[in-house]
PDB file of C-alpha atoms in Angstrom:
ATOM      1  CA  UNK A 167     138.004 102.654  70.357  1.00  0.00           C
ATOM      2  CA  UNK A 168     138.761  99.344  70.735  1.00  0.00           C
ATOM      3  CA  UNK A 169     138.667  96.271  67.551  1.00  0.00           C
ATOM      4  CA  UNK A 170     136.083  94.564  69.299  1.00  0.00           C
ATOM      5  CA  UNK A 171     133.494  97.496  69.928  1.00  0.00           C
ATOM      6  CA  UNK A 172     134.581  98.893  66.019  1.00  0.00           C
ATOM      7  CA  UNK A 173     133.914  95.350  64.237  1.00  0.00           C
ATOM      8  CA  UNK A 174     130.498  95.344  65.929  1.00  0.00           C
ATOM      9  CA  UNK A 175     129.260  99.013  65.274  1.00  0.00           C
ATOM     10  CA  UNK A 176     131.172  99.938  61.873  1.00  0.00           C
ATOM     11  CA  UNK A 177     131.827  96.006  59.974  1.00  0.00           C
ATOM     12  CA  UNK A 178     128.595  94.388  61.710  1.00  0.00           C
ATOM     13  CA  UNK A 179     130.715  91.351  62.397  1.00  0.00           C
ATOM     14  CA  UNK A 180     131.710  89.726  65.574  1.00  0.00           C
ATOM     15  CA  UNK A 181     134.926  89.142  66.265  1.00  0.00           C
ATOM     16  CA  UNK A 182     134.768  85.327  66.118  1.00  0.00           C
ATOM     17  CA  UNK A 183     133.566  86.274  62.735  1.00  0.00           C
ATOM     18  CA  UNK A 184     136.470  88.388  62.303  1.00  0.00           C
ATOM     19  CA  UNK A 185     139.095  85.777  63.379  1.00  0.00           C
ATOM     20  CA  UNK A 186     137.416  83.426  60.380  1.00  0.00           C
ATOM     21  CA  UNK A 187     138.964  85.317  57.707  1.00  0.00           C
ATOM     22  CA  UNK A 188     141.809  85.038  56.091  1.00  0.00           C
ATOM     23  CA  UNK A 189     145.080  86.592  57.182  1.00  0.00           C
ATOM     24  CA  UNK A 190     144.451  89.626  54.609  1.00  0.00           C
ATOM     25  CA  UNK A 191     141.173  90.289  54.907  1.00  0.00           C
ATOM     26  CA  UNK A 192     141.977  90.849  58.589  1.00  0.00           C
ATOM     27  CA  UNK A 193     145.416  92.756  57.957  1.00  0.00           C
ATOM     28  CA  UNK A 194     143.185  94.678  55.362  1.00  0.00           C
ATOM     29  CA  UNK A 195     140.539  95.389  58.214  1.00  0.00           C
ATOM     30  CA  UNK A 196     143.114  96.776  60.975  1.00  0.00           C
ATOM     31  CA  UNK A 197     144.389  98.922  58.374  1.00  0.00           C
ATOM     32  CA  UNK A 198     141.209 100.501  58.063  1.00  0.00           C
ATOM     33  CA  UNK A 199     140.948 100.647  61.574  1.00  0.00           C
ATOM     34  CA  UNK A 200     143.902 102.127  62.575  1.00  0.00           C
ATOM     35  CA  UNK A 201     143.331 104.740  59.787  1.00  0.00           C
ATOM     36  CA  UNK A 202     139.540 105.186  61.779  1.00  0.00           C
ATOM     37  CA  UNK A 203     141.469 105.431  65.059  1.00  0.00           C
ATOM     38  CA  UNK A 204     143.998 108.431  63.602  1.00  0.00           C
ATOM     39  CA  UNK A 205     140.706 109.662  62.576  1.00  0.00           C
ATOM     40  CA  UNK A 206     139.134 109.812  65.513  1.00  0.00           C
ATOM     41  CA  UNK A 207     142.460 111.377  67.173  1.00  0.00           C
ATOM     42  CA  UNK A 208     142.931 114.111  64.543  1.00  0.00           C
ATOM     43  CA  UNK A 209     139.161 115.131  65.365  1.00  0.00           C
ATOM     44  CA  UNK A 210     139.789 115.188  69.029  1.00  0.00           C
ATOM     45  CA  UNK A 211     142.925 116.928  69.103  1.00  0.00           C
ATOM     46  CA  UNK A 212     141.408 119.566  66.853  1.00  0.00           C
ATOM     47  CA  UNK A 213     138.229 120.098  68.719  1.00  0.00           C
ATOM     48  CA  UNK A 214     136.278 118.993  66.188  1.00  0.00           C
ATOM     49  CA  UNK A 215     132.722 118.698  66.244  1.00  0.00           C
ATOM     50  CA  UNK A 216     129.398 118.740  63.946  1.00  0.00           C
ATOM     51  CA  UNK A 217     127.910 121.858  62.795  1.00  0.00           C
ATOM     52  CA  UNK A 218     124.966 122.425  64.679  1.00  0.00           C
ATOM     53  CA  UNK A 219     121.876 123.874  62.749  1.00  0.00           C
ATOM     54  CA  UNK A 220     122.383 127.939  63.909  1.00  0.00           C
ATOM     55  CA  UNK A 221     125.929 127.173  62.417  1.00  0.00           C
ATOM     56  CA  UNK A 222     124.821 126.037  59.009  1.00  0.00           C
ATOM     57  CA  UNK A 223     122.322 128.975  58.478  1.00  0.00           C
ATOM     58  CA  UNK A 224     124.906 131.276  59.288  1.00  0.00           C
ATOM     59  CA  UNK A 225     127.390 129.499  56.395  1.00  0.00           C
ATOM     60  CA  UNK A 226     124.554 129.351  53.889  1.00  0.00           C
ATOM     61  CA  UNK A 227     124.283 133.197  54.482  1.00  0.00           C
ATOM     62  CA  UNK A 228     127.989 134.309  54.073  1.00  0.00           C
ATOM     63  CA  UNK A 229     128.004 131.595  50.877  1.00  0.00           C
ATOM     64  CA  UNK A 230     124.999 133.709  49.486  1.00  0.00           C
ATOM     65  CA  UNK A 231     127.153 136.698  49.956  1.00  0.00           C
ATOM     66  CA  UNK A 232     129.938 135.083  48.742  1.00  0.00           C
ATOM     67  CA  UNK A 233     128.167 133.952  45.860  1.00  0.00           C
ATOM     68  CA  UNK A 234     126.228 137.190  44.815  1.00  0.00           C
ATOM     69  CA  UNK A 235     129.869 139.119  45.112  1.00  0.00           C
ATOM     70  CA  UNK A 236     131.543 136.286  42.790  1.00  0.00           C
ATOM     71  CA  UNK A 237     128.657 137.018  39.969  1.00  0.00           C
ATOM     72  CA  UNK A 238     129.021 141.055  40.237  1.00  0.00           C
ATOM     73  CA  UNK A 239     132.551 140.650  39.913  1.00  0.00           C
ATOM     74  CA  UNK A 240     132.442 138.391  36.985  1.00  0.00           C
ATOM     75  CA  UNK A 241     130.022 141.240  35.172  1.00  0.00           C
ATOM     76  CA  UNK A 242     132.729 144.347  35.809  1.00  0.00           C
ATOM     77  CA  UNK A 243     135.940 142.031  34.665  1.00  0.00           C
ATOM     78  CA  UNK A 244     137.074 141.004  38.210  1.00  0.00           C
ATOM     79  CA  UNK A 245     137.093 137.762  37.925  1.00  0.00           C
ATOM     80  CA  UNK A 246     140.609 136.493  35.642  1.00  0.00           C
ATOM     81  CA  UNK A 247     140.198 132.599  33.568  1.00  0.00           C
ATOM     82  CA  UNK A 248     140.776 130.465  36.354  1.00  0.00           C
ATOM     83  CA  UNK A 249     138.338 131.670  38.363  1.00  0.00           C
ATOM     84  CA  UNK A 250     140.347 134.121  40.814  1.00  0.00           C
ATOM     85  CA  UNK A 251     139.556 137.897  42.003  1.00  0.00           C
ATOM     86  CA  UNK A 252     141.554 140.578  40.491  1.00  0.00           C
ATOM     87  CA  UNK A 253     142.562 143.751  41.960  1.00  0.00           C
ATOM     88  CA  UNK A 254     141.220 146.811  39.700  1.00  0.00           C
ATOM     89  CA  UNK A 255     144.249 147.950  38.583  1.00  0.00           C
ATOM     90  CA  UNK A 256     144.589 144.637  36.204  1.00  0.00           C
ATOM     91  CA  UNK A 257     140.784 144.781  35.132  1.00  0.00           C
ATOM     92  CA  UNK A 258     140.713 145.751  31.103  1.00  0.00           C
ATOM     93  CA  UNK A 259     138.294 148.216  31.837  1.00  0.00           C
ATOM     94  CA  UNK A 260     141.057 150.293  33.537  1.00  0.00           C
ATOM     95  CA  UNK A 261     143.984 149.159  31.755  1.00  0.00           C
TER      96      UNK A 261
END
């Protein structure tokens, strides 16, 4: 994407506008977009796309499995103080 086309869609500025300011402000802009730009190439080069609806329902399901499995483990011992599964052979219970 190009500094023109980026002020205009992302800063709302034009880039007469964007040649008024002062030599930081506009260092301090290309920063931010050449840190956009890597962005933008770190999502291409990955494939990387939004998560269309069908996608989401099928996260929220596996987190509600995810979830329920967490809170039974937590009941039998399974789950140590930070937080992290344990394998039965280190639960209390059959210690």
């Amino acid at each position: 994407m190009k500094l023109k086309k980026w002020l205009a869609e992302y800063k709302k500025i034009t880039y007469a506008e964007y040649k008024a300011f002062s030599d930081y402000d506009r260092w301090a802009m290309e920063e931010e977009f050449r840190q956009f730009n890597r962005r933008e190439q770190i999502h291409a080069s990955q494939n990387w796309r939004p998560m269309t609806e069908e996608e989401k329902e099928k996260l929220d399901i596996v987190l509600e499995k995810e979830r329920i499995r967490y809170e039974t483990s937590l009941k039998i011992g399974g789950i140590d103080e930070s937080g992290n599964y344990m394998a039965l052979s280190h639960r209390w219970e059959n210690v």
